[in-house]
PDB file of N, CA and C in Angstrom:
ATOM      1  N   UNK A   7       4.493  78.862  56.175  1.00  0.00           N
ATOM      2  CA  UNK A   7       3.970  79.482  54.979  1.00  0.00           C
ATOM      3  C   UNK A   7       3.330  78.397  54.111  1.00  0.00           C
ATOM      4  N   UNK A   8       2.299  78.799  53.393  1.00  0.00           N
ATOM      5  CA  UNK A   8       1.583  77.867  52.523  1.00  0.00           C
ATOM      6  C   UNK A   8       1.227  78.585  51.223  1.00  0.00           C
ATOM      7  N   UNK A   9       1.307  77.850  50.127  1.00  0.00           N
ATOM      8  CA  UNK A   9       1.028  78.435  48.812  1.00  0.00           C
ATOM      9  C   UNK A   9      -0.337  77.979  48.309  1.00  0.00           C
ATOM     10  N   UNK A  10      -1.094  78.925  47.766  1.00  0.00           N
ATOM     11  CA  UNK A  10      -2.382  78.647  47.153  1.00  0.00           C
ATOM     12  C   UNK A  10      -2.380  79.185  45.730  1.00  0.00           C
ATOM     13  N   UNK A  11      -3.241  78.609  44.895  1.00  0.00           N
ATOM     14  CA  UNK A  11      -3.539  79.167  43.580  1.00  0.00           C
ATOM     15  C   UNK A  11      -4.850  79.924  43.740  1.00  0.00           C
ATOM     16  N   UNK A  12      -4.844  81.197  43.400  1.00  0.00           N
ATOM     17  CA  UNK A  12      -6.031  82.032  43.554  1.00  0.00           C
ATOM     18  C   UNK A  12      -6.585  82.397  42.179  1.00  0.00           C
ATOM     19  N   UNK A  13      -7.851  82.814  42.175  1.00  0.00           N
ATOM     20  CA  UNK A  13      -8.444  83.351  40.956  1.00  0.00           C
ATOM     21  C   UNK A  13      -8.864  84.789  41.223  1.00  0.00           C
ATOM     22  N   UNK A  14      -8.682  85.618  40.214  1.00  0.00           N
ATOM     23  CA  UNK A  14      -9.119  87.012  40.287  1.00  0.00           C
ATOM     24  C   UNK A  14      -9.747  87.384  38.955  1.00  0.00           C
ATOM     25  N   UNK A  15     -10.569  88.396  38.982  1.00  0.00           N
ATOM     26  CA  UNK A  15     -11.256  88.842  37.773  1.00  0.00           C
ATOM     27  C   UNK A  15     -10.939  90.306  37.519  1.00  0.00           C
ATOM     28  N   UNK A  16     -10.616  90.605  36.267  1.00  0.00           N
ATOM     29  CA  UNK A  16     -10.456  91.979  35.804  1.00  0.00           C
ATOM     30  C   UNK A  16     -11.410  92.150  34.638  1.00  0.00           C
ATOM     31  N   UNK A  17     -12.431  92.939  34.859  1.00  0.00           N
ATOM     32  CA  UNK A  17     -13.539  93.089  33.902  1.00  0.00           C
ATOM     33  C   UNK A  17     -14.138  91.721  33.623  1.00  0.00           C
ATOM     34  N   UNK A  18     -14.038  91.226  32.395  1.00  0.00           N
ATOM     35  CA  UNK A  18     -14.617  89.924  32.049  1.00  0.00           C
ATOM     36  C   UNK A  18     -13.586  88.798  32.031  1.00  0.00           C
ATOM     37  N   UNK A  19     -12.328  89.116  32.274  1.00  0.00           N
ATOM     38  CA  UNK A  19     -11.241  88.137  32.190  1.00  0.00           C
ATOM     39  C   UNK A  19     -10.877  87.601  33.574  1.00  0.00           C
ATOM     40  N   UNK A  20     -10.715  86.280  33.659  1.00  0.00           N
ATOM     41  CA  UNK A  20     -10.301  85.624  34.900  1.00  0.00           C
ATOM     42  C   UNK A  20      -8.835  85.244  34.805  1.00  0.00           C
ATOM     43  N   UNK A  21      -8.128  85.298  35.953  1.00  0.00           N
ATOM     44  CA  UNK A  21      -6.703  84.995  36.002  1.00  0.00           C
ATOM     45  C   UNK A  21      -6.397  84.075  37.180  1.00  0.00           C
ATOM     46  N   UNK A  22      -5.390  83.234  36.988  1.00  0.00           N
ATOM     47  CA  UNK A  22      -4.846  82.412  38.064  1.00  0.00           C
ATOM     48  C   UNK A  22      -3.580  83.085  38.582  1.00  0.00           C
ATOM     49  N   UNK A  23      -3.390  83.070  39.889  1.00  0.00           N
ATOM     50  CA  UNK A  23      -2.206  83.643  40.516  1.00  0.00           C
ATOM     51  C   UNK A  23      -1.751  82.729  41.646  1.00  0.00           C
ATOM     52  N   UNK A  24      -0.508  82.866  42.029  1.00  0.00           N
ATOM     53  CA  UNK A  24       0.001  82.163  43.205  1.00  0.00           C
ATOM     54  C   UNK A  24       0.109  83.164  44.340  1.00  0.00           C
ATOM     55  N   UNK A  25      -0.245  82.708  45.530  1.00  0.00           N
ATOM     56  CA  UNK A  25      -0.092  83.539  46.714  1.00  0.00           C
ATOM     57  C   UNK A  25       0.471  82.656  47.825  1.00  0.00           C
ATOM     58  N   UNK A  26       1.380  83.220  48.604  1.00  0.00           N
ATOM     59  CA  UNK A  26       1.960  82.514  49.738  1.00  0.00           C
ATOM     60  C   UNK A  26       1.543  83.278  50.988  1.00  0.00           C
ATOM     61  N   UNK A  27       0.923  82.571  51.926  1.00  0.00           N
ATOM     62  CA  UNK A  27       0.442  83.217  53.151  1.00  0.00           C
ATOM     63  C   UNK A  27       0.947  82.462  54.373  1.00  0.00           C
ATOM     64  N   UNK A  28       0.969  83.165  55.463  1.00  0.00           N
ATOM     65  CA  UNK A  28       1.293  82.555  56.748  1.00  0.00           C
ATOM     66  C   UNK A  28       0.051  81.815  57.218  1.00  0.00           C
ATOM     67  N   UNK A  29       0.163  80.520  57.403  1.00  0.00           N
ATOM     68  CA  UNK A  29      -0.998  79.718  57.784  1.00  0.00           C
ATOM     69  C   UNK A  29      -1.609  80.167  59.115  1.00  0.00           C
ATOM     70  N   UNK A  30      -0.809  80.820  59.951  1.00  0.00           N
ATOM     71  CA  UNK A  30      -1.315  81.305  61.238  1.00  0.00           C
ATOM     72  C   UNK A  30      -2.283  82.485  61.064  1.00  0.00           C
ATOM     73  N   UNK A  31      -2.280  83.122  59.898  1.00  0.00           N
ATOM     74  CA  UNK A  31      -3.142  84.280  59.648  1.00  0.00           C
ATOM     75  C   UNK A  31      -4.475  83.904  59.006  1.00  0.00           C
ATOM     76  N   UNK A  32      -4.702  82.626  58.743  1.00  0.00           N
ATOM     77  CA  UNK A  32      -5.962  82.194  58.134  1.00  0.00           C
ATOM     78  C   UNK A  32      -7.024  82.064  59.222  1.00  0.00           C
ATOM     79  N   UNK A  33      -8.121  82.791  59.048  1.00  0.00           N
ATOM     80  CA  UNK A  33      -9.194  82.796  60.036  1.00  0.00           C
ATOM     81  C   UNK A  33     -10.245  81.733  59.729  1.00  0.00           C
ATOM     82  N   UNK A  34     -10.600  81.541  58.432  1.00  0.00           N
ATOM     83  CA  UNK A  34     -11.622  80.555  58.086  1.00  0.00           C
ATOM     84  C   UNK A  34     -11.516  80.161  56.622  1.00  0.00           C
ATOM     85  N   UNK A  35     -12.093  78.999  56.322  1.00  0.00           N
ATOM     86  CA  UNK A  35     -12.161  78.489  54.951  1.00  0.00           C
ATOM     87  C   UNK A  35     -13.598  78.037  54.721  1.00  0.00           C
ATOM     88  N   UNK A  36     -14.204  78.508  53.633  1.00  0.00           N
ATOM     89  CA  UNK A  36     -15.577  78.123  53.318  1.00  0.00           C
ATOM     90  C   UNK A  36     -15.738  77.978  51.813  1.00  0.00           C
ATOM     91  N   UNK A  37     -16.794  77.318  51.408  1.00  0.00           N
ATOM     92  CA  UNK A  37     -17.076  77.146  49.990  1.00  0.00           C
ATOM     93  C   UNK A  37     -17.359  78.506  49.349  1.00  0.00           C
ATOM     94  N   UNK A  38     -16.787  78.733  48.173  1.00  0.00           N
ATOM     95  CA  UNK A  38     -17.038  79.966  47.417  1.00  0.00           C
ATOM     96  C   UNK A  38     -18.199  79.682  46.464  1.00  0.00           C
ATOM     97  N   UNK A  39     -19.412  79.701  46.994  1.00  0.00           N
ATOM     98  CA  UNK A  39     -20.603  79.281  46.239  1.00  0.00           C
ATOM     99  C   UNK A  39     -20.799  80.063  44.938  1.00  0.00           C
ATOM    100  N   UNK A  40     -20.635  81.363  44.995  1.00  0.00           N
ATOM    101  CA  UNK A  40     -20.853  82.187  43.801  1.00  0.00           C
ATOM    102  C   UNK A  40     -19.853  81.822  42.705  1.00  0.00           C
ATOM    103  N   UNK A  41     -18.612  81.631  43.061  1.00  0.00           N
ATOM    104  CA  UNK A  41     -17.588  81.275  42.075  1.00  0.00           C
ATOM    105  C   UNK A  41     -17.820  79.862  41.531  1.00  0.00           C
ATOM    106  N   UNK A  42     -18.250  78.949  42.391  1.00  0.00           N
ATOM    107  CA  UNK A  42     -18.556  77.594  41.925  1.00  0.00           C
ATOM    108  C   UNK A  42     -19.744  77.603  40.962  1.00  0.00           C
ATOM    109  N   UNK A  43     -20.719  78.469  41.224  1.00  0.00           N
ATOM    110  CA  UNK A  43     -21.864  78.593  40.323  1.00  0.00           C
ATOM    111  C   UNK A  43     -21.416  79.138  38.965  1.00  0.00           C
ATOM    112  N   UNK A  44     -20.595  80.197  38.995  1.00  0.00           N
ATOM    113  CA  UNK A  44     -20.095  80.771  37.742  1.00  0.00           C
ATOM    114  C   UNK A  44     -19.292  79.743  36.947  1.00  0.00           C
ATOM    115  N   UNK A  45     -18.514  78.931  37.639  1.00  0.00           N
ATOM    116  CA  UNK A  45     -17.740  77.891  36.971  1.00  0.00           C
ATOM    117  C   UNK A  45     -18.658  76.867  36.314  1.00  0.00           C
ATOM    118  N   UNK A  46     -19.697  76.438  37.032  1.00  0.00           N
ATOM    119  CA  UNK A  46     -20.613  75.439  36.479  1.00  0.00           C
ATOM    120  C   UNK A  46     -21.404  75.986  35.297  1.00  0.00           C
ATOM    121  N   UNK A  47     -21.605  77.305  35.259  1.00  0.00           N
ATOM    122  CA  UNK A  47     -22.303  77.945  34.144  1.00  0.00           C
ATOM    123  C   UNK A  47     -21.367  78.246  32.974  1.00  0.00           C
ATOM    124  N   UNK A  48     -20.096  77.916  33.113  1.00  0.00           N
ATOM    125  CA  UNK A  48     -19.131  78.153  32.046  1.00  0.00           C
ATOM    126  C   UNK A  48     -18.654  79.587  31.946  1.00  0.00           C
ATOM    127  N   UNK A  49     -18.846  80.370  32.993  1.00  0.00           N
ATOM    128  CA  UNK A  49     -18.463  81.777  32.959  1.00  0.00           C
ATOM    129  C   UNK A  49     -17.046  82.029  33.467  1.00  0.00           C
ATOM    130  N   UNK A  50     -16.420  80.996  34.021  1.00  0.00           N
ATOM    131  CA  UNK A  50     -15.012  81.067  34.416  1.00  0.00           C
ATOM    132  C   UNK A  50     -14.280  80.039  33.577  1.00  0.00           C
ATOM    133  N   UNK A  51     -13.573  80.512  32.565  1.00  0.00           N
ATOM    134  CA  UNK A  51     -12.871  79.620  31.643  1.00  0.00           C
ATOM    135  C   UNK A  51     -11.369  79.740  31.867  1.00  0.00           C
ATOM    136  N   UNK A  52     -10.836  78.841  32.690  1.00  0.00           N
ATOM    137  CA  UNK A  52      -9.408  78.864  32.989  1.00  0.00           C
ATOM    138  C   UNK A  52      -8.710  77.567  32.612  1.00  0.00           C
ATOM    139  N   UNK A  53      -9.433  76.651  31.965  1.00  0.00           N
ATOM    140  CA  UNK A  53      -8.825  75.386  31.586  1.00  0.00           C
ATOM    141  C   UNK A  53      -8.548  74.467  32.762  1.00  0.00           C
ATOM    142  N   UNK A  54      -9.324  74.599  33.820  1.00  0.00           N
ATOM    143  CA  UNK A  54      -9.138  73.762  35.007  1.00  0.00           C
ATOM    144  C   UNK A  54      -9.798  72.402  34.809  1.00  0.00           C
ATOM    145  N   UNK A  55      -9.365  71.432  35.582  1.00  0.00           N
ATOM    146  CA  UNK A  55      -9.904  70.071  35.497  1.00  0.00           C
ATOM    147  C   UNK A  55     -11.385  70.064  35.853  1.00  0.00           C
ATOM    148  N   UNK A  56     -12.109  69.113  35.272  1.00  0.00           N
ATOM    149  CA  UNK A  56     -13.521  68.940  35.613  1.00  0.00           C
ATOM    150  C   UNK A  56     -13.647  68.631  37.102  1.00  0.00           C
ATOM    151  N   UNK A  57     -14.661  69.162  37.717  1.00  0.00           N
ATOM    152  CA  UNK A  57     -14.910  68.874  39.129  1.00  0.00           C
ATOM    153  C   UNK A  57     -14.148  69.752  40.102  1.00  0.00           C
ATOM    154  N   UNK A  58     -13.341  70.687  39.595  1.00  0.00           N
ATOM    155  CA  UNK A  58     -12.610  71.566  40.502  1.00  0.00           C
ATOM    156  C   UNK A  58     -13.604  72.447  41.253  1.00  0.00           C
ATOM    157  N   UNK A  59     -13.270  72.792  42.476  1.00  0.00           N
ATOM    158  CA  UNK A  59     -14.107  73.644  43.318  1.00  0.00           C
ATOM    159  C   UNK A  59     -13.272  74.820  43.811  1.00  0.00           C
ATOM    160  N   UNK A  60     -13.950  75.877  44.237  1.00  0.00           N
ATOM    161  CA  UNK A  60     -13.278  77.050  44.786  1.00  0.00           C
ATOM    162  C   UNK A  60     -13.669  77.239  46.245  1.00  0.00           C
ATOM    163  N   UNK A  61     -12.736  77.798  47.007  1.00  0.00           N
ATOM    164  CA  UNK A  61     -12.973  78.099  48.418  1.00  0.00           C
ATOM    165  C   UNK A  61     -12.622  79.555  48.690  1.00  0.00           C
ATOM    166  N   UNK A  62     -13.305  80.107  49.678  1.00  0.00           N
ATOM    167  CA  UNK A  62     -13.014  81.464  50.151  1.00  0.00           C
ATOM    168  C   UNK A  62     -12.166  81.316  51.416  1.00  0.00           C
ATOM    169  N   UNK A  63     -10.933  81.818  51.362  1.00  0.00           N
ATOM    170  CA  UNK A  63     -10.032  81.780  52.512  1.00  0.00           C
ATOM    171  C   UNK A  63     -10.027  83.179  53.115  1.00  0.00           C
ATOM    172  N   UNK A  64     -10.583  83.290  54.312  1.00  0.00           N
ATOM    173  CA  UNK A  64     -10.639  84.581  54.995  1.00  0.00           C
ATOM    174  C   UNK A  64      -9.428  84.701  55.920  1.00  0.00           C
ATOM    175  N   UNK A  65      -8.824  85.868  55.870  1.00  0.00           N
ATOM    176  CA  UNK A  65      -7.609  86.120  56.632  1.00  0.00           C
ATOM    177  C   UNK A  65      -7.921  86.916  57.902  1.00  0.00           C
ATOM    178  N   UNK A  66      -7.063  86.752  58.893  1.00  0.00           N
ATOM    179  CA  UNK A  66      -7.167  87.544  60.121  1.00  0.00           C
ATOM    180  C   UNK A  66      -6.924  89.012  59.772  1.00  0.00           C
ATOM    181  N   UNK A  67      -7.525  89.898  60.516  1.00  0.00           N
ATOM    182  CA  UNK A  67      -7.395  91.333  60.236  1.00  0.00           C
ATOM    183  C   UNK A  67      -5.946  91.797  60.273  1.00  0.00           C
ATOM    184  N   UNK A  68      -5.120  91.170  61.084  1.00  0.00           N
ATOM    185  CA  UNK A  68      -3.722  91.580  61.221  1.00  0.00           C
ATOM    186  C   UNK A  68      -2.870  91.230  60.009  1.00  0.00           C
ATOM    187  N   UNK A  69      -3.400  90.408  59.090  1.00  0.00           N
ATOM    188  CA  UNK A  69      -2.616  89.977  57.932  1.00  0.00           C
ATOM    189  C   UNK A  69      -2.483  91.068  56.876  1.00  0.00           C
ATOM    190  N   UNK A  70      -3.381  92.039  56.886  1.00  0.00           N
ATOM    191  CA  UNK A  70      -3.363  93.090  55.879  1.00  0.00           C
ATOM    192  C   UNK A  70      -4.192  92.765  54.645  1.00  0.00           C
ATOM    193  N   UNK A  71      -4.739  91.548  54.574  1.00  0.00           N
ATOM    194  CA  UNK A  71      -5.590  91.137  53.460  1.00  0.00           C
ATOM    195  C   UNK A  71      -6.928  90.697  54.020  1.00  0.00           C
ATOM    196  N   UNK A  72      -7.957  90.774  53.211  1.00  0.00           N
ATOM    197  CA  UNK A  72      -9.289  90.384  53.642  1.00  0.00           C
ATOM    198  C   UNK A  72      -9.557  88.916  53.351  1.00  0.00           C
ATOM    199  N   UNK A  73      -9.501  88.542  52.057  1.00  0.00           N
ATOM    200  CA  UNK A  73      -9.796  87.168  51.671  1.00  0.00           C
ATOM    201  C   UNK A  73      -9.261  86.874  50.283  1.00  0.00           C
ATOM    202  N   UNK A  74      -9.173  85.577  49.978  1.00  0.00           N
ATOM    203  CA  UNK A  74      -8.754  85.096  48.671  1.00  0.00           C
ATOM    204  C   UNK A  74      -9.749  84.043  48.222  1.00  0.00           C
ATOM    205  N   UNK A  75      -9.967  83.938  46.913  1.00  0.00           N
ATOM    206  CA  UNK A  75     -10.700  82.807  46.342  1.00  0.00           C
ATOM    207  C   UNK A  75      -9.633  81.869  45.796  1.00  0.00           C
ATOM    208  N   UNK A  76      -9.578  80.663  46.344  1.00  0.00           N
ATOM    209  CA  UNK A  76      -8.511  79.733  45.987  1.00  0.00           C
ATOM    210  C   UNK A  76      -9.081  78.507  45.288  1.00  0.00           C
ATOM    211  N   UNK A  77      -8.237  77.869  44.483  1.00  0.00           N
ATOM    212  CA  UNK A  77      -8.615  76.647  43.780  1.00  0.00           C
ATOM    213  C   UNK A  77      -8.520  75.493  44.769  1.00  0.00           C
ATOM    214  N   UNK A  78      -9.633  74.780  44.926  1.00  0.00           N
ATOM    215  CA  UNK A  78      -9.702  73.636  45.827  1.00  0.00           C
ATOM    216  C   UNK A  78     -10.919  73.726  46.717  1.00  0.00           C
ATOM    217  N   UNK A  79     -11.468  72.568  47.053  1.00  0.00           N
ATOM    218  CA  UNK A  79     -12.625  72.527  47.953  1.00  0.00           C
ATOM    219  C   UNK A  79     -12.170  72.877  49.368  1.00  0.00           C
ATOM    220  N   UNK A  80     -13.103  73.256  50.241  1.00  0.00           N
ATOM    221  CA  UNK A  80     -12.719  73.524  51.626  1.00  0.00           C
ATOM    222  C   UNK A  80     -12.010  72.327  52.276  1.00  0.00           C
ATOM    223  N   UNK A  81     -12.475  71.110  51.992  1.00  0.00           N
ATOM    224  CA  UNK A  81     -11.823  69.923  52.559  1.00  0.00           C
ATOM    225  C   UNK A  81     -10.377  69.815  52.086  1.00  0.00           C
ATOM    226  N   UNK A  82     -10.152  70.066  50.804  1.00  0.00           N
ATOM    227  CA  UNK A  82      -8.793  70.005  50.254  1.00  0.00           C
ATOM    228  C   UNK A  82      -7.900  71.066  50.880  1.00  0.00           C
ATOM    229  N   UNK A  83      -8.431  72.259  51.041  1.00  0.00           N
ATOM    230  CA  UNK A  83      -7.658  73.358  51.639  1.00  0.00           C
ATOM    231  C   UNK A  83      -7.338  73.047  53.091  1.00  0.00           C
ATOM    232  N   UNK A  84      -8.321  72.553  53.851  1.00  0.00           N
ATOM    233  CA  UNK A  84      -8.080  72.220  55.254  1.00  0.00           C
ATOM    234  C   UNK A  84      -7.069  71.089  55.384  1.00  0.00           C
ATOM    235  N   UNK A  85      -7.135  70.121  54.497  1.00  0.00           N
ATOM    236  CA  UNK A  85      -6.161  69.030  54.503  1.00  0.00           C
ATOM    237  C   UNK A  85      -4.755  69.577  54.264  1.00  0.00           C
ATOM    238  N   UNK A  86      -4.641  70.488  53.332  1.00  0.00           N
ATOM    239  CA  UNK A  86      -3.346  71.105  53.035  1.00  0.00           C
ATOM    240  C   UNK A  86      -2.835  71.895  54.241  1.00  0.00           C
ATOM    241  N   UNK A  87      -3.727  72.592  54.918  1.00  0.00           N
ATOM    242  CA  UNK A  87      -3.346  73.373  56.099  1.00  0.00           C
ATOM    243  C   UNK A  87      -2.898  72.486  57.257  1.00  0.00           C
ATOM    244  N   UNK A  88      -3.499  71.316  57.379  1.00  0.00           N
ATOM    245  CA  UNK A  88      -3.212  70.453  58.523  1.00  0.00           C
ATOM    246  C   UNK A  88      -2.048  69.502  58.294  1.00  0.00           C
ATOM    247  N   UNK A  89      -1.509  69.473  57.080  1.00  0.00           N
ATOM    248  CA  UNK A  89      -0.354  68.613  56.807  1.00  0.00           C
ATOM    249  C   UNK A  89       0.828  69.033  57.655  1.00  0.00           C
ATOM    250  N   UNK A  90       1.531  68.049  58.140  1.00  0.00           N
ATOM    251  CA  UNK A  90       2.742  68.327  58.898  1.00  0.00           C
ATOM    252  C   UNK A  90       3.807  68.791  57.920  1.00  0.00           C
ATOM    253  N   UNK A  91       4.393  69.944  58.155  1.00  0.00           N
ATOM    254  CA  UNK A  91       5.369  70.495  57.214  1.00  0.00           C
ATOM    255  C   UNK A  91       6.777  69.970  57.469  1.00  0.00           C
ATOM    256  N   UNK A  92       6.987  69.255  58.563  1.00  0.00           N
ATOM    257  CA  UNK A  92       8.309  68.711  58.844  1.00  0.00           C
ATOM    258  C   UNK A  92       8.477  67.379  58.138  1.00  0.00           C
ATOM    259  N   UNK A  93       9.659  67.141  57.594  1.00  0.00           N
ATOM    260  CA  UNK A  93       9.951  65.888  56.924  1.00  0.00           C
ATOM    261  C   UNK A  93      11.211  65.295  57.536  1.00  0.00           C
ATOM    262  N   UNK A  94      11.203  63.988  57.717  1.00  0.00           N
ATOM    263  CA  UNK A  94      12.385  63.304  58.223  1.00  0.00           C
ATOM    264  C   UNK A  94      13.328  63.029  57.067  1.00  0.00           C
ATOM    265  N   UNK A  95      14.607  63.219  57.307  1.00  0.00           N
ATOM    266  CA  UNK A  95      15.601  62.919  56.295  1.00  0.00           C
ATOM    267  C   UNK A  95      16.079  61.484  56.480  1.00  0.00           C
ATOM    268  N   UNK A  96      16.149  60.747  55.379  1.00  0.00           N
ATOM    269  CA  UNK A  96      16.652  59.375  55.437  1.00  0.00           C
ATOM    270  C   UNK A  96      18.166  59.433  55.331  1.00  0.00           C
ATOM    271  N   UNK A  97      18.830  58.698  56.216  1.00  0.00           N
ATOM    272  CA  UNK A  97      20.289  58.772  56.227  1.00  0.00           C
ATOM    273  C   UNK A  97      20.989  57.544  55.795  1.00  0.00           C
TER     274      UNK A  97
END
């Protein structure tokens, strides 16, 4: 399982949410160009750090969800997905 911060819009208001998904259900990750454009135009005001980027995470059809817009560039998201989740315990 992996946790992402997502953005959603209700009318003119944008919101941040947390979502936890099974990494095996992720089909693709790509740049969310439209959302990045809106952010650069100042139309998404969420108090995020300068230079933040958004990605579109598309899910496999079997997941029950279509896609999410997540905080982070595609490279950042892919790096997070490829991290080894096992940790060695020091004894």
